[in-house]
PDB file of C-alpha atoms in Angstrom:
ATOM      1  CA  UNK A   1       0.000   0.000   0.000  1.00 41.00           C
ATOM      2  CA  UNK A   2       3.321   2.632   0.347  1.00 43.00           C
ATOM      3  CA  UNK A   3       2.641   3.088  -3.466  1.00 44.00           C
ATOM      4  CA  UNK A   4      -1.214   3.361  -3.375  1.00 41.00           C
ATOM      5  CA  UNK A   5      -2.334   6.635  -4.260  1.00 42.00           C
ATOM      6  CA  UNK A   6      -4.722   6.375  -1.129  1.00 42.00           C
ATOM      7  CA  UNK A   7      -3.081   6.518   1.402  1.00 39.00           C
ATOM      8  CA  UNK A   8      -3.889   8.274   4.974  1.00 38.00           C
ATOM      9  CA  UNK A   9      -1.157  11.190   3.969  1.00 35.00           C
ATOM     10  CA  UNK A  10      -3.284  12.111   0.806  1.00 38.00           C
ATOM     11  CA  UNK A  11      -6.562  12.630   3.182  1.00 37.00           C
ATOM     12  CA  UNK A  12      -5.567  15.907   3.958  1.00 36.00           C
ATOM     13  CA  UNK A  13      -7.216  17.554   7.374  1.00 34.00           C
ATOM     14  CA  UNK A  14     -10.022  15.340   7.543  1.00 34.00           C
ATOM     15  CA  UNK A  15      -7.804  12.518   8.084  1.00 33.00           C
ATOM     16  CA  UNK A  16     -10.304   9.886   7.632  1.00 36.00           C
ATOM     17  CA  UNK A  17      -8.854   6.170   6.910  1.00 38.00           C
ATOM     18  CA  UNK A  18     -11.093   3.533   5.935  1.00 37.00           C
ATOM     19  CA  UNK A  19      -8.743   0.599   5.459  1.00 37.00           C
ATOM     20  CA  UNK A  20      -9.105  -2.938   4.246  1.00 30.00           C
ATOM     21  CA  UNK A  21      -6.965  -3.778   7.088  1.00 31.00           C
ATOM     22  CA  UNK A  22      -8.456  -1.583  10.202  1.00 36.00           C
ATOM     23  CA  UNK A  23     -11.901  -1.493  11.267  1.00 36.00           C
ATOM     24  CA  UNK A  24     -13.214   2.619  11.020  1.00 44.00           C
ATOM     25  CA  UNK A  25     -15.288   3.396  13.930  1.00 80.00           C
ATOM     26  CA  UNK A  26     -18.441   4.546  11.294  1.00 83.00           C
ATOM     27  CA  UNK A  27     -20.261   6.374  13.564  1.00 81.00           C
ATOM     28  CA  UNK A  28     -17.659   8.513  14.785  1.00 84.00           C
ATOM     29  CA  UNK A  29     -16.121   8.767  11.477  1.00 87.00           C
ATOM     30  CA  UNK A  30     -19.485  10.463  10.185  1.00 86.00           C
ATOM     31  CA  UNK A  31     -19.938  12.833  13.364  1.00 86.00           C
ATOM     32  CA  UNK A  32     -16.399  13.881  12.024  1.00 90.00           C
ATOM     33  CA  UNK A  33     -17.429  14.372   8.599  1.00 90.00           C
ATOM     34  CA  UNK A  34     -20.332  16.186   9.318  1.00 89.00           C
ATOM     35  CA  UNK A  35     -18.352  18.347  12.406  1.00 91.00           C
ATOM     36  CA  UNK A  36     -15.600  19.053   9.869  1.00 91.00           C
ATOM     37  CA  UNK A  37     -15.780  22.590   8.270  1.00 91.00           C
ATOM     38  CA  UNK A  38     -14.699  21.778   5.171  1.00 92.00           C
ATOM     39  CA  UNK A  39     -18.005  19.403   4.743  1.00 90.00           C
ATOM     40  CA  UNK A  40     -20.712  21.118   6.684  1.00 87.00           C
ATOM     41  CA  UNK A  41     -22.144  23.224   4.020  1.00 89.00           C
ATOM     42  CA  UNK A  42     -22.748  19.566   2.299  1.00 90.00           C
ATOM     43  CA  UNK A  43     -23.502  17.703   4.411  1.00 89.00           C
ATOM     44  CA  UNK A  44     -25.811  20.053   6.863  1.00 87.00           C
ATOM     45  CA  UNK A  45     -29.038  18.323   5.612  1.00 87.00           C
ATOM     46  CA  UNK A  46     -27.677  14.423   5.454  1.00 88.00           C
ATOM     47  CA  UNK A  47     -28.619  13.217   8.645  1.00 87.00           C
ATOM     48  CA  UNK A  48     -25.665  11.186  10.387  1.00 85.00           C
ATOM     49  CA  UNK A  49     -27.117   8.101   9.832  1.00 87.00           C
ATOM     50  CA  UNK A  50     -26.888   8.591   6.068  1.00 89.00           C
ATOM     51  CA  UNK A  51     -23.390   9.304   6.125  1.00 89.00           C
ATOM     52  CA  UNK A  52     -22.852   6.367   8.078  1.00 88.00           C
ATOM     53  CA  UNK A  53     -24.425   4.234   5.743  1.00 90.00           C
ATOM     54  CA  UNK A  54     -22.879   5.790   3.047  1.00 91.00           C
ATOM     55  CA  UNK A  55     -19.292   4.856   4.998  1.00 91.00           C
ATOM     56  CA  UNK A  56     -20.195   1.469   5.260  1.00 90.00           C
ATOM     57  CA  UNK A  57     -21.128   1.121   1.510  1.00 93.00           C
ATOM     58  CA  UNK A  58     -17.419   2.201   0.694  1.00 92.00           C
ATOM     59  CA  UNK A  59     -15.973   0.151   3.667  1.00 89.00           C
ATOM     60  CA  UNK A  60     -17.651  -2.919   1.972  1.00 91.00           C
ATOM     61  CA  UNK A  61     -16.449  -2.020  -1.536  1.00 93.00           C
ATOM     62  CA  UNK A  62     -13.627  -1.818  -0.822  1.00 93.00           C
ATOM     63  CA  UNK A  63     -13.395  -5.408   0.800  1.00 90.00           C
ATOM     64  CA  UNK A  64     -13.887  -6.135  -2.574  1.00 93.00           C
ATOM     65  CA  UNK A  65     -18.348  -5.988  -2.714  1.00 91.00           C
ATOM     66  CA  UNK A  66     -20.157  -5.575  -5.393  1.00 93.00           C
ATOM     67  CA  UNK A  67     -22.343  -2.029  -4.779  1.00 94.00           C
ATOM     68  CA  UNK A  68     -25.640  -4.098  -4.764  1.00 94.00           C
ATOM     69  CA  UNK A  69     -23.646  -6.312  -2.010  1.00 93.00           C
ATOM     70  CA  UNK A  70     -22.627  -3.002  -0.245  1.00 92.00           C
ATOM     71  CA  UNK A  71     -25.447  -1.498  -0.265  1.00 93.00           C
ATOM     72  CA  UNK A  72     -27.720  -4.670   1.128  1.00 92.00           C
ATOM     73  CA  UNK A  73     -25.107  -5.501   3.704  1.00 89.00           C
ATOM     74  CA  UNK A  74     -25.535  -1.509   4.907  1.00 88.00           C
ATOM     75  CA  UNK A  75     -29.190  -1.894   4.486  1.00 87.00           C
ATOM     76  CA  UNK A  76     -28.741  -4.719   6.858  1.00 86.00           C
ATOM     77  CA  UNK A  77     -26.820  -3.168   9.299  1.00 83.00           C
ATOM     78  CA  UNK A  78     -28.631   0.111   9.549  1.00 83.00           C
ATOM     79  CA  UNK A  79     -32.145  -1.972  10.461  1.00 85.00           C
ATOM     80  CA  UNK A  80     -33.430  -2.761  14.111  1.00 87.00           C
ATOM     81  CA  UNK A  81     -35.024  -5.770  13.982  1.00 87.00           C
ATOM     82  CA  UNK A  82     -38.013  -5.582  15.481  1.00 87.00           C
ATOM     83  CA  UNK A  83     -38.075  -8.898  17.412  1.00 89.00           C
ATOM     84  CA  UNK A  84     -34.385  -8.081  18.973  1.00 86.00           C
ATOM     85  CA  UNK A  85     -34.384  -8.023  22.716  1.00 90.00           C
ATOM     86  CA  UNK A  86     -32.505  -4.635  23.179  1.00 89.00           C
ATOM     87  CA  UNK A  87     -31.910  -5.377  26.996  1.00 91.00           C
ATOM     88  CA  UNK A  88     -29.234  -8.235  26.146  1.00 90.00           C
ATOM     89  CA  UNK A  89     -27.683  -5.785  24.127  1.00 85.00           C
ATOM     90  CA  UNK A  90     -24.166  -3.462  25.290  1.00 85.00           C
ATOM     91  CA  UNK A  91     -24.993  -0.064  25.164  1.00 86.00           C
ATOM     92  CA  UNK A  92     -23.124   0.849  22.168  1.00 79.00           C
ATOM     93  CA  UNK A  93     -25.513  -1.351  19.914  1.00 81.00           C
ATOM     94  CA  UNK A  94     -28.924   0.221  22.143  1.00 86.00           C
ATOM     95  CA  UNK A  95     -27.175   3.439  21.337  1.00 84.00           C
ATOM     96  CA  UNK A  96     -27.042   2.628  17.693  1.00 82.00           C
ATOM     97  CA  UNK A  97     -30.605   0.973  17.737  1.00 86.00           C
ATOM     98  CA  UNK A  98     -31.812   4.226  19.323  1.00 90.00           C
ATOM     99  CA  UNK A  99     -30.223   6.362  16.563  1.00 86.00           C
ATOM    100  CA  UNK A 100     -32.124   4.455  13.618  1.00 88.00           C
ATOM    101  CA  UNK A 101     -35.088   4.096  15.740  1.00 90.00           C
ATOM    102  CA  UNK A 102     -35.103   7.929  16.206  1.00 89.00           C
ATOM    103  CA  UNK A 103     -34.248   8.943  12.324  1.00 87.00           C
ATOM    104  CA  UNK A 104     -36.968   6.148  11.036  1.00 87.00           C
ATOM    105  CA  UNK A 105     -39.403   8.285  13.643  1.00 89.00           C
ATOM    106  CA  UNK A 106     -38.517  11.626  12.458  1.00 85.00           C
ATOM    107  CA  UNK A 107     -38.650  10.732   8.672  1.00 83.00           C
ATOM    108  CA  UNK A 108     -42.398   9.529   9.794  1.00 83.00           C
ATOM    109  CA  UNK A 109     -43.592  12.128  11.917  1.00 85.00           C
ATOM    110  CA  UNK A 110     -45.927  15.016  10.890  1.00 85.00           C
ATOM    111  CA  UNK A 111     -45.486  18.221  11.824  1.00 86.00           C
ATOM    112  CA  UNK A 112     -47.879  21.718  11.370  1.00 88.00           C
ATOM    113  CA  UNK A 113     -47.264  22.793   7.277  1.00 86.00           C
ATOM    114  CA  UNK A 114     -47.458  18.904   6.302  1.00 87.00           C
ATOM    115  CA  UNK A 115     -50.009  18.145   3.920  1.00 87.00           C
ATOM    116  CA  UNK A 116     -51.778  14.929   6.290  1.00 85.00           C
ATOM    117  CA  UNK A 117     -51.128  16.857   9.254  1.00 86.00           C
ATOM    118  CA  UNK A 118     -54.039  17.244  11.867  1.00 84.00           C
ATOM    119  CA  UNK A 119     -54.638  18.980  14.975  1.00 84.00           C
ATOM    120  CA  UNK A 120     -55.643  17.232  18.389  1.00 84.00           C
ATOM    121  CA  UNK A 121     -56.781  14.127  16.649  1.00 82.00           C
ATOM    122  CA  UNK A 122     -58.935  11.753  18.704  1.00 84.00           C
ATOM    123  CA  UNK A 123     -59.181   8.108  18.631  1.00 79.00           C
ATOM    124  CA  UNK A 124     -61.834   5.769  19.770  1.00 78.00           C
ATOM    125  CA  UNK A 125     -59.873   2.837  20.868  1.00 74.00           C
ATOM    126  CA  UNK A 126     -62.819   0.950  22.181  1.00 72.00           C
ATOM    127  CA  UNK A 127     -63.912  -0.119  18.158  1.00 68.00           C
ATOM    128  CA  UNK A 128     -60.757  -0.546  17.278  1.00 64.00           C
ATOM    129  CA  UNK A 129     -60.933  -4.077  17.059  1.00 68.00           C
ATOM    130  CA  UNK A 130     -61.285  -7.811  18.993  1.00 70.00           C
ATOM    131  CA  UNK A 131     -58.984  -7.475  22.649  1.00 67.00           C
ATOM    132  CA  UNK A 132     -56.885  -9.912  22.806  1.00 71.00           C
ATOM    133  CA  UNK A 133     -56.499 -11.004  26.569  1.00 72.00           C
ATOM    134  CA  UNK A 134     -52.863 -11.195  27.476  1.00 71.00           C
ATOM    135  CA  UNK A 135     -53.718 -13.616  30.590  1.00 68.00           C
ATOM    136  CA  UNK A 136     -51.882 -11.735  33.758  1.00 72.00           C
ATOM    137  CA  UNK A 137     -55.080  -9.880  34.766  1.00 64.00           C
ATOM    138  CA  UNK A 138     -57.360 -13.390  34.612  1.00 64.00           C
ATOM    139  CA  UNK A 139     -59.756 -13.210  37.827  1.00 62.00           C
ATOM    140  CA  UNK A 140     -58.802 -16.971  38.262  1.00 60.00           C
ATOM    141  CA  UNK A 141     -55.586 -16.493  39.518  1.00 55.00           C
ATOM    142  CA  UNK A 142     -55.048 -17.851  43.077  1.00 60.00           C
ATOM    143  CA  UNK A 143     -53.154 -14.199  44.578  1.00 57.00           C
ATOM    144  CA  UNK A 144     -56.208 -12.131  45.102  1.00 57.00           C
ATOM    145  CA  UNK A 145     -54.519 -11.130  48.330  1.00 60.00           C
ATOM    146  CA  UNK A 146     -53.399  -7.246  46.846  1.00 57.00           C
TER     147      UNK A 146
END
C-alpha cells in the first residue's frame, strides 16, 4: 500500500482512513465528517445516519463488494429488527438501535405545514378491534390477596 495513491497522507485535514486492514469506527467517522468545516455546508441536511451508511457502503467495496452487495449488507446493518431483545444488548448497539429508531421516527412524523397533518386528533380505541387477553389480569388467579 506505500505506493497506493490512497493513502492516509493524501486525506488531507479530515484525516479519515477507511482501510481494508483496520476497522473505522463509522459512527464517529461520520460525526467527524459532518463536524468538519470543510463538509458542513454539504452535508448540513444528510442526517448522520446517512453518512454512516454511506461509509459502510465504501468500507464494503472496498473489501472487494459488489455495490448491490454493499449497499444490502448496509441496508442490513442500519435496520433494528423488530423482534431483537434490546436489553441483552451493550450499550453501544442500544445506542445505535436508538439512533435508527429515532431517524426512522422523524422521517415519519408530521409536523404543522405537512399536507396529512391534523390537529388534536382523537381516537376511539374501544372499536378498534377484537382485545386480545394477554392472561396476567385473569380473575382466576389464586393471589387475590393485593
Amino acid at each position: 500500500m506505500k505506493n497506493s495513491p490512497h493513502t492516509s497522507r493524501d486525506v488531507g485535514p479530515c484525516q479519515y482512513e477507511i482501510s481494508r486492514k483496520r476497522q473505522v469506527d463509522i459512527s464517529r467517522a461520520a460525526e467527524e465528517l459532518k463536524k468538519n468545516p470543510r463538509h458542513q455546508m454539504l452535508l448540513k441536511d444528510v442526517s448522520q445516519l446517512q453518512v454512516e451508511k454511506m461509509l459502510l457502503i465504501i468500507q464494503e467495496t472496498l473489501k472487494g463488494a459488489t455495490l448491490d452487495a454493499a449497499v444490502r449488507n448496509a441496508q442490513t446493518a442500519l435496520t433494528v429488527d423488530p423482534d431483537l431483545d434490546l436489553n441483552k444488548l451493550d450499550e453501544s448497539k442500544v445506542e445505535q438501535a436508538k439512533r435508527i429508531m429515532d431517524e426512522g421516527f422523524e422521517q415519519n412524523r408530521l409536523k404543522p405545514g405537512d399536507e396529512d397533518f391534523q390537529y388534536d386528533v382523537e381516537v376511539d380505541f374501544d372499536n378498534v378491534g377484537p382485545v386480545e387477553s394477554s392472561g396476567w389480569d385473569d380473575d382466576n388467579s389464586e393471589d387475590n390477596e393485593f
